[in-house]
């Protein structure tokens, strides 16, 4: 046993500021955030100039003595001004994010109280918040009692857990003969999830689409039948409630009927489009989604919440637990699951953030009707954009939108159409008032505009139309 002198140590530098200092930091951060939100409409839709100079200060490593909060907040403010303005009204690229202020406050509170919600006994009221959110979502999609779900970091993790649940429910331990089916337009995260779940990429069958870019159900049936004859085990099919490329909705009722006939798990990827279920138009489009086995949703898209907020709903909640639960000795002091789930048993994650508050607080504060109205507005704006683009000389708008993505391309009187479309996109984005992205459909380069942000309203869409019309006219004359 050590009996030498005890070393006298100076008290450790406190990591917790005084109450006055904490209040000052919060006030400074709030001033920045409110000003940032107020100026979003006039900020560039994207700012990619002088990126090396913008990034350089963030390469500095931590100092031994630390730096002032005001100095660091100023760095954050400068950093927020660069890159894609994903929170602004002119951001129409990819799938826009929202960033509701109430959700930002929820994250501030959640990180501050720092409660562990993935085991219900550790924070029962907050675990109940997440379960209340899940139950509300299950009800919206017509799922029965016995259904449930988890909040995830996004659609990718939700799709991963869905594939694992389907694999464990329908395939033997030696599952490499299992095949799953996606359309040519399904998001790449589904194929990635299958590979991460242990399947060879060749086992992910890509099903052809019809002209309107929906899955061809007859082709799907033929592929499933052939795979059975060849000794494979078809176990899962994925339908789309709004594809990323064009927002197309698959015939979910027909896909679901085939899945039930073949004994397959029917999963719906609604990461982008799923929340349009809250509207009458979306509800009609998604007929058959209530019969699915699982649904992926991204509240950080259709509910305008911060990035990192995904969701998986499962018709038979017990299947999710059977696929994910692994026992251990160290949690033996925790109470057994009762009415509130221990989400760690239903998910790949044990430690994670308290995601439920950033969903629950805006919903409870604004009410569900506010979200329905915002989504209806986006559907209306898309119809406006689609109709007006069809009137622009030189533009081709091949696919009528079902949700809020409009794809178009330029058809010049002479010259290469793909090159002209690329130049058109550059001209549009050079305005810095709107920012659009591109994709390939059938090997053809197309521009796409996606209207999802709660901050995008008619004035910005009218402005976008004028920018597109002017750019197309200039190209036609060049």
Short mmCIF file of C-alpha atoms in Angstrom, two decimals:
data_model
loop_
_atom_site.label_atom_id
_atom_site.label_comp_id
_atom_site.label_asym_id
_atom_site.label_seq_id
_atom_site.Cartn_x
_atom_site.Cartn_y
_atom_site.Cartn_z
CA UNK A 1 0.00 0.00 0.00
CA UNK A 2 1.29 3.47 -0.93
CA UNK A 3 2.09 5.51 2.24
CA UNK A 4 4.00 8.44 0.73
CA UNK A 5 2.94 12.10 0.82
CA UNK A 6 -0.26 13.05 -0.91
CA UNK A 7 0.35 15.47 -3.77
CA UNK A 8 -1.39 18.80 -3.27
CA UNK A 9 -3.30 19.72 -6.43
CA UNK A 10 -4.80 22.99 -7.47
CA UNK A 11 -8.55 22.82 -8.03
CA UNK A 12 -9.34 21.85 -11.62
CA UNK A 13 -10.36 24.65 -13.91
CA UNK A 14 -14.17 24.53 -13.93
CA UNK A 15 -15.82 23.30 -17.12
CA UNK A 16 -19.11 24.84 -16.04
CA UNK A 17 -19.38 28.64 -16.31
CA UNK A 18 -21.04 30.71 -13.61
CA UNK A 19 -24.78 31.29 -13.86
CA UNK A 20 -24.18 34.84 -15.10
CA UNK A 21 -21.72 33.61 -17.71
CA UNK A 22 -24.13 30.91 -18.88
CA UNK A 23 -26.93 33.45 -19.29
CA UNK A 24 -24.63 35.75 -21.26
CA UNK A 25 -23.59 32.90 -23.57
CA UNK A 26 -27.21 31.96 -24.20
CA UNK A 27 -28.15 35.57 -24.94
CA UNK A 28 -25.27 35.91 -27.43
CA UNK A 29 -26.15 32.63 -29.13
CA UNK A 30 -29.84 33.61 -29.32
CA UNK A 31 -29.01 36.99 -30.85
CA UNK A 32 -26.93 35.28 -33.51
CA UNK A 33 -29.54 32.61 -34.26
CA UNK A 34 -32.50 34.99 -34.51
CA UNK A 35 -30.51 37.33 -36.77
CA UNK A 36 -29.40 34.36 -38.88
CA UNK A 37 -33.01 33.23 -39.39
CA UNK A 38 -34.19 36.78 -40.10
CA UNK A 39 -31.54 37.20 -42.83
CA UNK A 40 -32.06 33.81 -44.50
CA UNK A 41 -34.31 35.20 -47.23
CA UNK A 42 -31.64 37.63 -48.44
CA UNK A 43 -28.65 35.34 -47.94
CA UNK A 44 -27.27 33.59 -51.06
CA UNK A 45 -28.93 30.25 -51.82
CA UNK A 46 -25.38 28.93 -52.07
CA UNK A 47 -22.01 30.55 -51.46
CA UNK A 48 -19.03 28.48 -52.55
CA UNK A 49 -16.60 31.35 -53.13
CA UNK A 50 -13.19 31.42 -51.41
CA UNK A 51 -13.81 28.11 -49.64
CA UNK A 52 -10.15 27.50 -48.77
CA UNK A 53 -10.01 30.82 -46.96
CA UNK A 54 -13.33 30.13 -45.22
CA UNK A 55 -12.22 26.70 -43.99
CA UNK A 56 -8.71 27.66 -42.84
CA UNK A 57 -9.61 29.03 -39.35
CA UNK A 58 -11.35 25.75 -38.52
CA UNK A 59 -8.15 23.78 -39.03
CA UNK A 60 -6.74 25.21 -35.80
CA UNK A 61 -6.43 22.69 -32.98
CA UNK A 62 -7.63 23.37 -29.41
CA UNK A 63 -5.30 25.44 -27.24
CA UNK A 64 -4.35 24.48 -23.71
CA UNK A 65 -6.02 27.52 -22.18
CA UNK A 66 -9.11 27.77 -24.36
CA UNK A 67 -10.66 30.76 -26.15
CA UNK A 68 -13.50 33.16 -25.47
CA UNK A 69 -17.07 32.19 -26.28
CA UNK A 70 -17.65 35.38 -28.28
CA UNK A 71 -14.66 34.60 -30.48
CA UNK A 72 -15.87 31.05 -31.12
CA UNK A 73 -19.43 32.19 -31.78
CA UNK A 74 -18.10 34.62 -34.36
CA UNK A 75 -16.36 31.69 -36.08
CA UNK A 76 -19.62 29.75 -36.12
CA UNK A 77 -21.39 32.74 -37.65
CA UNK A 78 -18.78 33.03 -40.42
CA UNK A 79 -18.95 29.28 -41.05
CA UNK A 80 -22.74 29.33 -41.35
CA UNK A 81 -22.50 31.83 -44.21
CA UNK A 82 -20.61 29.44 -46.48
CA UNK A 83 -21.80 26.42 -48.49
CA UNK A 84 -25.37 25.51 -49.34
CA UNK A 85 -28.02 27.63 -47.62
CA UNK A 86 -30.08 24.56 -46.80
CA UNK A 87 -32.33 26.47 -44.39
CA UNK A 88 -33.18 29.28 -46.81
CA UNK A 89 -36.20 29.74 -49.10
CA UNK A 90 -34.17 29.59 -52.31
CA UNK A 91 -32.68 26.17 -51.64
CA UNK A 92 -34.51 23.84 -54.06
CA UNK A 93 -31.71 21.28 -54.54
CA UNK A 94 -31.63 17.62 -53.50
CA UNK A 95 -34.17 17.40 -50.64
CA UNK A 96 -34.18 20.67 -48.66
CA UNK A 97 -33.96 20.65 -44.89
CA UNK A 98 -35.97 22.95 -42.70
CA UNK A 99 -34.70 23.73 -39.24
CA UNK A 100 -37.68 24.90 -37.18
CA UNK A 101 -36.73 27.33 -34.43
CA UNK A 102 -38.76 25.35 -31.88
CA UNK A 103 -36.73 22.25 -32.75
CA UNK A 104 -33.49 24.19 -32.16
CA UNK A 105 -34.75 25.13 -28.71
CA UNK A 106 -35.72 21.51 -28.12
CA UNK A 107 -32.18 20.37 -28.91
CA UNK A 108 -30.77 23.03 -26.60
CA UNK A 109 -32.98 21.76 -23.78
CA UNK A 110 -32.34 18.10 -24.56
CA UNK A 111 -28.57 18.55 -24.53
CA UNK A 112 -28.76 20.65 -21.39
CA UNK A 113 -30.74 18.20 -19.27
CA UNK A 114 -28.80 15.32 -20.89
CA UNK A 115 -31.16 12.48 -20.02
CA UNK A 116 -30.73 8.97 -21.40
CA UNK A 117 -33.95 7.97 -23.16
CA UNK A 118 -33.00 4.75 -24.91
CA UNK A 119 -33.80 2.72 -21.78
CA UNK A 120 -37.19 3.77 -20.47
CA UNK A 121 -36.35 3.39 -16.77
CA UNK A 122 -33.57 5.99 -17.01
CA UNK A 123 -35.92 8.83 -18.05
CA UNK A 124 -39.57 7.68 -18.08
CA UNK A 125 -41.24 11.01 -18.99
CA UNK A 126 -38.82 11.65 -21.85
CA UNK A 127 -39.00 8.07 -23.10
CA UNK A 128 -42.77 8.53 -23.08
CA UNK A 129 -42.34 11.64 -25.26
CA UNK A 130 -40.64 9.52 -27.91
CA UNK A 131 -43.25 6.79 -27.61
CA UNK A 132 -46.04 9.38 -27.93
CA UNK A 133 -44.45 10.68 -31.15
CA UNK A 134 -44.16 7.12 -32.50
CA UNK A 135 -47.76 6.27 -31.62
CA UNK A 136 -48.99 9.48 -33.28
CA UNK A 137 -47.12 8.56 -36.46
CA UNK A 138 -48.44 4.98 -36.42
CA UNK A 139 -51.98 6.34 -36.17
CA UNK A 140 -51.42 8.73 -39.09
CA UNK A 141 -50.40 5.81 -41.31
CA UNK A 142 -53.21 3.50 -40.26
CA UNK A 143 -51.03 1.06 -38.35
CA UNK A 144 -52.81 -1.11 -35.77
CA UNK A 145 -52.27 -1.68 -32.06
CA UNK A 146 -49.08 -3.67 -31.66
CA UNK A 147 -47.20 -1.46 -34.09
CA UNK A 148 -44.34 0.78 -33.05
CA UNK A 149 -41.08 2.24 -34.18
CA UNK A 150 -37.87 4.06 -33.45
CA UNK A 151 -36.42 7.49 -34.08
CA UNK A 152 -33.17 7.25 -36.03
CA UNK A 153 -30.45 9.53 -37.35
CA UNK A 154 -32.15 9.48 -40.77
CA UNK A 155 -33.66 7.38 -43.51
CA UNK A 156 -30.47 5.41 -44.10
CA UNK A 157 -30.49 3.92 -40.60
CA UNK A 158 -34.25 3.40 -40.77
CA UNK A 159 -33.88 1.43 -44.01
CA UNK A 160 -31.04 -0.57 -42.46
CA UNK A 161 -33.14 -1.62 -39.46
CA UNK A 162 -36.04 -2.49 -41.77
CA UNK A 163 -33.85 -4.79 -43.87
CA UNK A 164 -32.46 -6.46 -40.72
CA UNK A 165 -35.97 -6.94 -39.29
CA UNK A 166 -37.21 -8.47 -42.54
CA UNK A 167 -34.17 -10.73 -42.79
CA UNK A 168 -34.53 -12.01 -39.23
CA UNK A 169 -38.28 -12.53 -39.61
CA UNK A 170 -38.31 -14.36 -42.94
CA UNK A 171 -34.90 -15.93 -43.62
CA UNK A 172 -32.81 -18.62 -41.92
CA UNK A 173 -29.47 -17.83 -40.30
CA UNK A 174 -27.82 -18.77 -43.57
CA UNK A 175 -29.59 -16.03 -45.49
CA UNK A 176 -27.38 -15.47 -48.54
CA UNK A 177 -29.98 -16.91 -50.90
CA UNK A 178 -32.41 -14.15 -49.88
CA UNK A 179 -33.31 -11.55 -52.50
CA UNK A 180 -34.93 -8.15 -52.14
CA UNK A 181 -36.50 -5.96 -54.80
CA UNK A 182 -36.29 -2.22 -55.43
CA UNK A 183 -37.20 -0.10 -58.41
CA UNK A 184 -34.65 1.63 -60.61
CA UNK A 185 -35.65 4.87 -58.87
CA UNK A 186 -35.30 3.67 -55.27
CA UNK A 187 -32.85 5.62 -53.11
CA UNK A 188 -29.36 4.13 -52.93
CA UNK A 189 -29.59 3.90 -49.13
CA UNK A 190 -31.75 0.77 -49.49
CA UNK A 191 -29.11 -1.11 -51.48
CA UNK A 192 -26.48 0.15 -49.04
CA UNK A 193 -28.59 -1.10 -46.12
CA UNK A 194 -28.84 -4.55 -47.72
CA UNK A 195 -25.08 -4.76 -48.20
CA UNK A 196 -24.47 -3.65 -44.60
CA UNK A 197 -26.99 -6.28 -43.48
CA UNK A 198 -24.78 -8.92 -45.10
CA UNK A 199 -26.29 -9.44 -48.55
CA UNK A 200 -24.22 -9.50 -51.74
CA UNK A 201 -25.08 -6.46 -53.85
CA UNK A 202 -26.26 -8.82 -56.60
CA UNK A 203 -29.08 -9.97 -54.31
CA UNK A 204 -30.64 -6.50 -54.53
CA UNK A 205 -32.77 -6.82 -57.66
CA UNK A 206 -33.41 -3.60 -59.59
CA UNK A 207 -36.91 -3.70 -61.07
CA UNK A 208 -37.64 -1.73 -64.27
CA UNK A 209 -39.99 1.24 -64.16
CA UNK A 210 -42.86 2.26 -66.36
CA UNK A 211 -42.63 5.45 -68.44
CA UNK A 212 -43.88 7.53 -65.51
CA UNK A 213 -40.99 6.16 -63.39
CA UNK A 214 -43.11 4.01 -61.08
CA UNK A 215 -42.15 0.40 -60.40
CA UNK A 216 -43.41 -2.05 -63.02
CA UNK A 217 -45.44 -4.50 -60.92
CA UNK A 218 -45.68 -7.07 -63.74
CA UNK A 219 -41.90 -7.05 -64.14
CA UNK A 220 -41.56 -7.38 -60.35
CA UNK A 221 -43.82 -10.46 -60.34
CA UNK A 222 -41.80 -12.06 -63.15
CA UNK A 223 -38.49 -11.45 -61.37
CA UNK A 224 -39.78 -12.91 -58.10
CA UNK A 225 -41.12 -15.99 -59.90
CA UNK A 226 -37.86 -16.55 -61.78
CA UNK A 227 -35.79 -16.18 -58.59
CA UNK A 228 -37.90 -18.84 -56.86
CA UNK A 229 -37.37 -21.22 -59.78
CA UNK A 230 -33.62 -20.51 -59.60
CA UNK A 231 -33.50 -21.42 -55.91
CA UNK A 232 -33.47 -17.98 -54.33
CA UNK A 233 -35.64 -16.85 -51.42
CA UNK A 234 -37.46 -13.61 -52.26
CA UNK A 235 -38.17 -12.01 -48.88
CA UNK A 236 -38.58 -8.23 -49.24
CA UNK A 237 -39.89 -5.62 -51.68
CA UNK A 238 -39.55 -1.85 -51.30
CA UNK A 239 -42.14 0.59 -52.58
CA UNK A 240 -41.54 4.32 -52.89
CA UNK A 241 -43.76 6.96 -51.34
CA UNK A 242 -42.01 9.65 -53.35
CA UNK A 243 -38.70 9.02 -55.10
CA UNK A 244 -35.80 11.41 -54.72
CA UNK A 245 -35.34 11.93 -58.46
CA UNK A 246 -38.88 12.94 -59.41
CA UNK A 247 -41.14 12.43 -56.37
CA UNK A 248 -42.90 9.53 -58.11
CA UNK A 249 -45.15 7.33 -55.96
CA UNK A 250 -45.24 3.61 -56.68
CA UNK A 251 -48.61 1.78 -56.85
CA UNK A 252 -48.33 0.79 -53.20
CA UNK A 253 -51.58 -1.17 -53.08
CA UNK A 254 -50.50 -3.39 -56.00
CA UNK A 255 -46.96 -3.83 -54.67
CA UNK A 256 -48.34 -4.70 -51.24
CA UNK A 257 -50.79 -7.23 -52.69
CA UNK A 258 -47.96 -8.98 -54.53
CA UNK A 259 -45.80 -8.98 -51.40
CA UNK A 260 -48.57 -10.63 -49.38
CA UNK A 261 -49.21 -13.17 -52.13
CA UNK A 262 -45.51 -14.09 -52.20
CA UNK A 263 -45.00 -14.02 -48.44
CA UNK A 264 -42.54 -11.12 -48.63
CA UNK A 265 -41.95 -8.19 -46.27
CA UNK A 266 -43.40 -5.00 -47.77
CA UNK A 267 -41.35 -1.94 -46.86
CA UNK A 268 -42.16 1.61 -47.97
CA UNK A 269 -39.43 4.21 -48.30
CA UNK A 270 -41.19 7.45 -47.44
CA UNK A 271 -38.09 9.31 -46.30
CA UNK A 272 -38.76 12.22 -48.66
CA UNK A 273 -42.47 12.00 -49.35
CA UNK A 274 -44.02 10.13 -46.44
CA UNK A 275 -45.26 13.12 -44.48
CA UNK A 276 -47.52 14.19 -47.34
CA UNK A 277 -49.73 11.49 -45.80
CA UNK A 278 -50.91 14.33 -43.55
CA UNK A 279 -52.59 15.97 -46.58
CA UNK A 280 -55.67 14.72 -48.39
CA UNK A 281 -53.79 14.54 -51.70
CA UNK A 282 -50.93 12.59 -50.21
CA UNK A 283 -53.28 10.25 -48.38
CA UNK A 284 -54.96 9.36 -51.68
CA UNK A 285 -51.63 8.84 -53.45
CA UNK A 286 -50.38 6.52 -50.72
CA UNK A 287 -53.34 4.13 -50.81
CA UNK A 288 -52.02 0.77 -49.60
CA UNK A 289 -49.31 2.14 -47.33
CA UNK A 290 -51.38 1.13 -44.30
CA UNK A 291 -50.88 -2.54 -45.28
CA UNK A 292 -47.08 -2.28 -45.34
CA UNK A 293 -44.84 -4.06 -42.84
CA UNK A 294 -42.61 -1.04 -42.28
CA UNK A 295 -42.21 2.60 -43.32
CA UNK A 296 -39.14 4.83 -43.38
CA UNK A 297 -39.76 8.52 -42.66
CA UNK A 298 -37.52 11.56 -42.38
CA UNK A 299 -38.98 14.24 -40.10
CA UNK A 300 -35.94 16.34 -41.07
CA UNK A 301 -37.56 16.62 -44.51
CA UNK A 302 -41.36 16.63 -44.41
CA UNK A 303 -41.65 17.99 -40.86
CA UNK A 304 -38.99 20.66 -41.43
CA UNK A 305 -36.87 19.52 -38.49
CA UNK A 306 -33.06 19.63 -38.12
CA UNK A 307 -30.89 17.09 -39.91
CA UNK A 308 -30.42 13.88 -37.95
CA UNK A 309 -34.12 13.13 -37.36
CA UNK A 310 -35.33 9.94 -39.02
CA UNK A 311 -37.92 7.32 -38.15
CA UNK A 312 -38.85 3.70 -38.79
CA UNK A 313 -42.38 2.46 -38.19
CA UNK A 314 -43.09 -1.29 -38.04
CA UNK A 315 -46.51 -2.93 -38.17
CA UNK A 316 -45.47 -5.70 -35.75
CA UNK A 317 -43.25 -3.95 -33.20
CA UNK A 318 -42.16 -7.26 -31.67
CA UNK A 319 -40.42 -8.14 -34.95
CA UNK A 320 -38.14 -5.14 -34.50
CA UNK A 321 -37.19 -6.28 -31.00
CA UNK A 322 -36.52 -9.84 -32.15
CA UNK A 323 -34.14 -8.48 -34.78
CA UNK A 324 -32.16 -6.11 -32.55
CA UNK A 325 -32.19 -7.22 -28.94
CA UNK A 326 -29.02 -8.76 -27.49
CA UNK A 327 -28.90 -9.41 -23.74
CA UNK A 328 -26.13 -8.35 -21.36
CA UNK A 329 -25.43 -8.52 -17.62
CA UNK A 330 -24.64 -4.90 -16.77
CA UNK A 331 -28.20 -3.51 -17.29
CA UNK A 332 -29.64 -5.99 -14.78
CA UNK A 333 -30.56 -3.23 -12.31
CA UNK A 334 -32.93 -1.59 -14.80
CA UNK A 335 -36.64 -2.22 -14.63
CA UNK A 336 -38.23 -4.55 -17.14
CA UNK A 337 -40.07 -3.01 -20.06
CA UNK A 338 -43.67 -2.11 -19.33
CA UNK A 339 -45.89 0.33 -21.26
CA UNK A 340 -42.95 2.42 -22.46
CA UNK A 341 -40.43 0.60 -24.68
CA UNK A 342 -36.72 0.52 -24.05
CA UNK A 343 -35.76 1.66 -27.53
CA UNK A 344 -32.24 0.23 -27.28
CA UNK A 345 -33.82 -3.21 -27.69
CA UNK A 346 -35.39 -2.19 -31.00
CA UNK A 347 -32.48 -0.37 -32.59
CA UNK A 348 -28.78 -0.77 -33.47
CA UNK A 349 -28.06 2.12 -31.08
CA UNK A 350 -27.58 2.08 -27.33
CA UNK A 351 -26.22 5.56 -26.63
CA UNK A 352 -27.81 8.35 -28.67
CA UNK A 353 -29.27 11.83 -28.35
CA UNK A 354 -32.81 12.61 -27.17
CA UNK A 355 -34.33 13.02 -30.65
CA UNK A 356 -37.93 12.88 -29.55
CA UNK A 357 -38.02 16.36 -28.03
CA UNK A 358 -37.19 18.05 -31.35
CA UNK A 359 -40.22 16.29 -32.88
CA UNK A 360 -42.60 16.58 -29.94
CA UNK A 361 -42.05 20.23 -29.02
CA UNK A 362 -42.85 21.72 -32.47
CA UNK A 363 -45.83 19.38 -32.87
CA UNK A 364 -47.28 20.28 -29.49
CA UNK A 365 -46.47 23.98 -29.92
CA UNK A 366 -47.81 24.53 -33.44
CA UNK A 367 -50.33 21.68 -33.71
CA UNK A 368 -50.50 19.11 -36.52
CA UNK A 369 -52.73 21.32 -38.70
CA UNK A 370 -49.86 23.78 -39.17
CA UNK A 371 -47.73 21.03 -40.68
CA UNK A 372 -50.57 19.86 -42.92
CA UNK A 373 -51.11 23.42 -44.18
CA UNK A 374 -47.39 23.87 -44.89
CA UNK A 375 -47.23 20.61 -46.84
CA UNK A 376 -50.35 21.54 -48.82
CA UNK A 377 -48.69 24.84 -49.70
CA UNK A 378 -45.67 22.96 -51.10
CA UNK A 379 -47.96 20.82 -53.27
CA UNK A 380 -49.65 23.97 -54.59
CA UNK A 381 -46.32 25.67 -55.31
CA UNK A 382 -45.17 22.61 -57.24
CA UNK A 383 -48.24 22.71 -59.46
CA UNK A 384 -47.51 26.39 -60.10
CA UNK A 385 -43.87 25.69 -60.98
CA UNK A 386 -44.75 22.75 -63.23
CA UNK A 387 -47.43 24.64 -65.13
CA UNK A 388 -45.30 27.74 -65.70
CA UNK A 389 -42.19 25.78 -66.73
CA UNK A 390 -44.20 24.09 -69.47
CA UNK A 391 -44.82 27.54 -70.95
CA UNK A 392 -41.11 28.42 -71.19
CA UNK A 393 -39.78 28.14 -74.74
CA UNK A 394 -37.09 25.51 -75.10
CA UNK A 395 -37.90 23.65 -71.87
CA UNK A 396 -39.15 20.06 -71.73
CA UNK A 397 -40.94 18.96 -68.54
CA UNK A 398 -41.46 15.23 -69.15
CA UNK A 399 -43.04 14.05 -65.91
CA UNK A 400 -46.04 15.54 -64.16
CA UNK A 401 -45.19 15.84 -60.45
CA UNK A 402 -47.14 13.84 -57.91
CA UNK A 403 -45.48 15.45 -54.90
CA UNK A 404 -43.03 18.37 -54.90
CA UNK A 405 -40.22 17.53 -57.34
CA UNK A 406 -40.21 18.99 -60.86
CA UNK A 407 -37.67 17.64 -63.36
CA UNK A 408 -36.96 19.51 -66.61
CA UNK A 409 -34.35 19.87 -69.35
CA UNK A 410 -33.42 22.27 -72.13
CA UNK A 411 -34.04 21.40 -75.78
CA UNK A 412 -32.09 23.93 -77.86
CA UNK A 413 -32.87 24.52 -81.52
CA UNK A 414 -29.33 23.37 -82.30
CA UNK A 415 -26.42 21.85 -80.45
CA UNK A 416 -26.11 19.22 -77.72
CA UNK A 417 -29.15 19.11 -75.43
CA UNK A 418 -27.29 17.69 -72.42
CA UNK A 419 -24.58 20.33 -72.59
CA UNK A 420 -27.25 23.02 -72.97
CA UNK A 421 -29.08 21.71 -69.89
CA UNK A 422 -25.86 21.75 -67.87
CA UNK A 423 -25.24 25.35 -68.92
CA UNK A 424 -28.81 26.24 -68.00
CA UNK A 425 -28.30 24.86 -64.49
CA UNK A 426 -25.10 26.90 -64.13
CA UNK A 427 -26.91 30.06 -65.24
CA UNK A 428 -29.76 29.46 -62.77
CA UNK A 429 -27.48 28.82 -59.81
CA UNK A 430 -25.27 31.79 -60.70
CA UNK A 431 -28.18 34.00 -59.63
CA UNK A 432 -27.51 32.92 -56.02
CA UNK A 433 -31.22 33.54 -55.36
CA UNK A 434 -32.13 29.90 -55.99
CA UNK A 435 -30.07 26.73 -55.98
CA UNK A 436 -31.16 23.68 -57.99
CA UNK A 437 -29.50 20.29 -58.51
CA UNK A 438 -29.40 17.71 -61.29
CA UNK A 439 -29.79 13.99 -61.76
CA UNK A 440 -29.71 11.36 -64.48
CA UNK A 441 -32.93 9.70 -65.60
CA UNK A 442 -32.59 7.00 -68.20
CA UNK A 443 -29.07 8.24 -68.77
CA UNK A 444 -30.31 11.73 -69.60
CA UNK A 445 -29.15 14.80 -67.65
CA UNK A 446 -32.07 16.70 -66.10
CA UNK A 447 -32.46 19.59 -63.70
CA UNK A 448 -34.69 19.10 -60.69
CA UNK A 449 -36.34 21.51 -58.30
CA UNK A 450 -37.63 20.20 -54.97
CA UNK A 451 -39.94 22.35 -52.86
CA UNK A 452 -39.97 21.22 -49.23
CA UNK A 453 -38.66 24.02 -47.01
CA UNK A 454 -41.26 25.68 -44.79
CA UNK A 455 -39.59 29.00 -45.67
CA UNK A 456 -40.21 28.64 -49.42
CA UNK A 457 -43.31 30.53 -50.49
CA UNK A 458 -44.89 31.78 -53.72
CA UNK A 459 -42.69 34.87 -53.99
CA UNK A 460 -39.52 32.77 -54.24
CA UNK A 461 -41.06 30.34 -56.74
CA UNK A 462 -42.18 33.28 -58.91
CA UNK A 463 -38.63 34.63 -58.70
CA UNK A 464 -37.20 31.21 -59.58
CA UNK A 465 -39.45 31.05 -62.64
CA UNK A 466 -38.24 34.43 -63.82
CA UNK A 467 -34.60 33.37 -63.34
CA UNK A 468 -35.18 30.13 -65.28
CA UNK A 469 -37.11 31.90 -68.04
CA UNK A 470 -34.41 34.55 -68.47
CA UNK A 471 -31.57 31.98 -68.43
CA UNK A 472 -33.34 29.79 -71.02
CA UNK A 473 -33.88 32.83 -73.25
CA UNK A 474 -30.23 33.86 -73.06
CA UNK A 475 -29.10 30.35 -73.95
CA UNK A 476 -31.50 30.16 -76.87
CA UNK A 477 -30.01 33.35 -78.30
CA UNK A 478 -26.37 32.34 -77.78
#
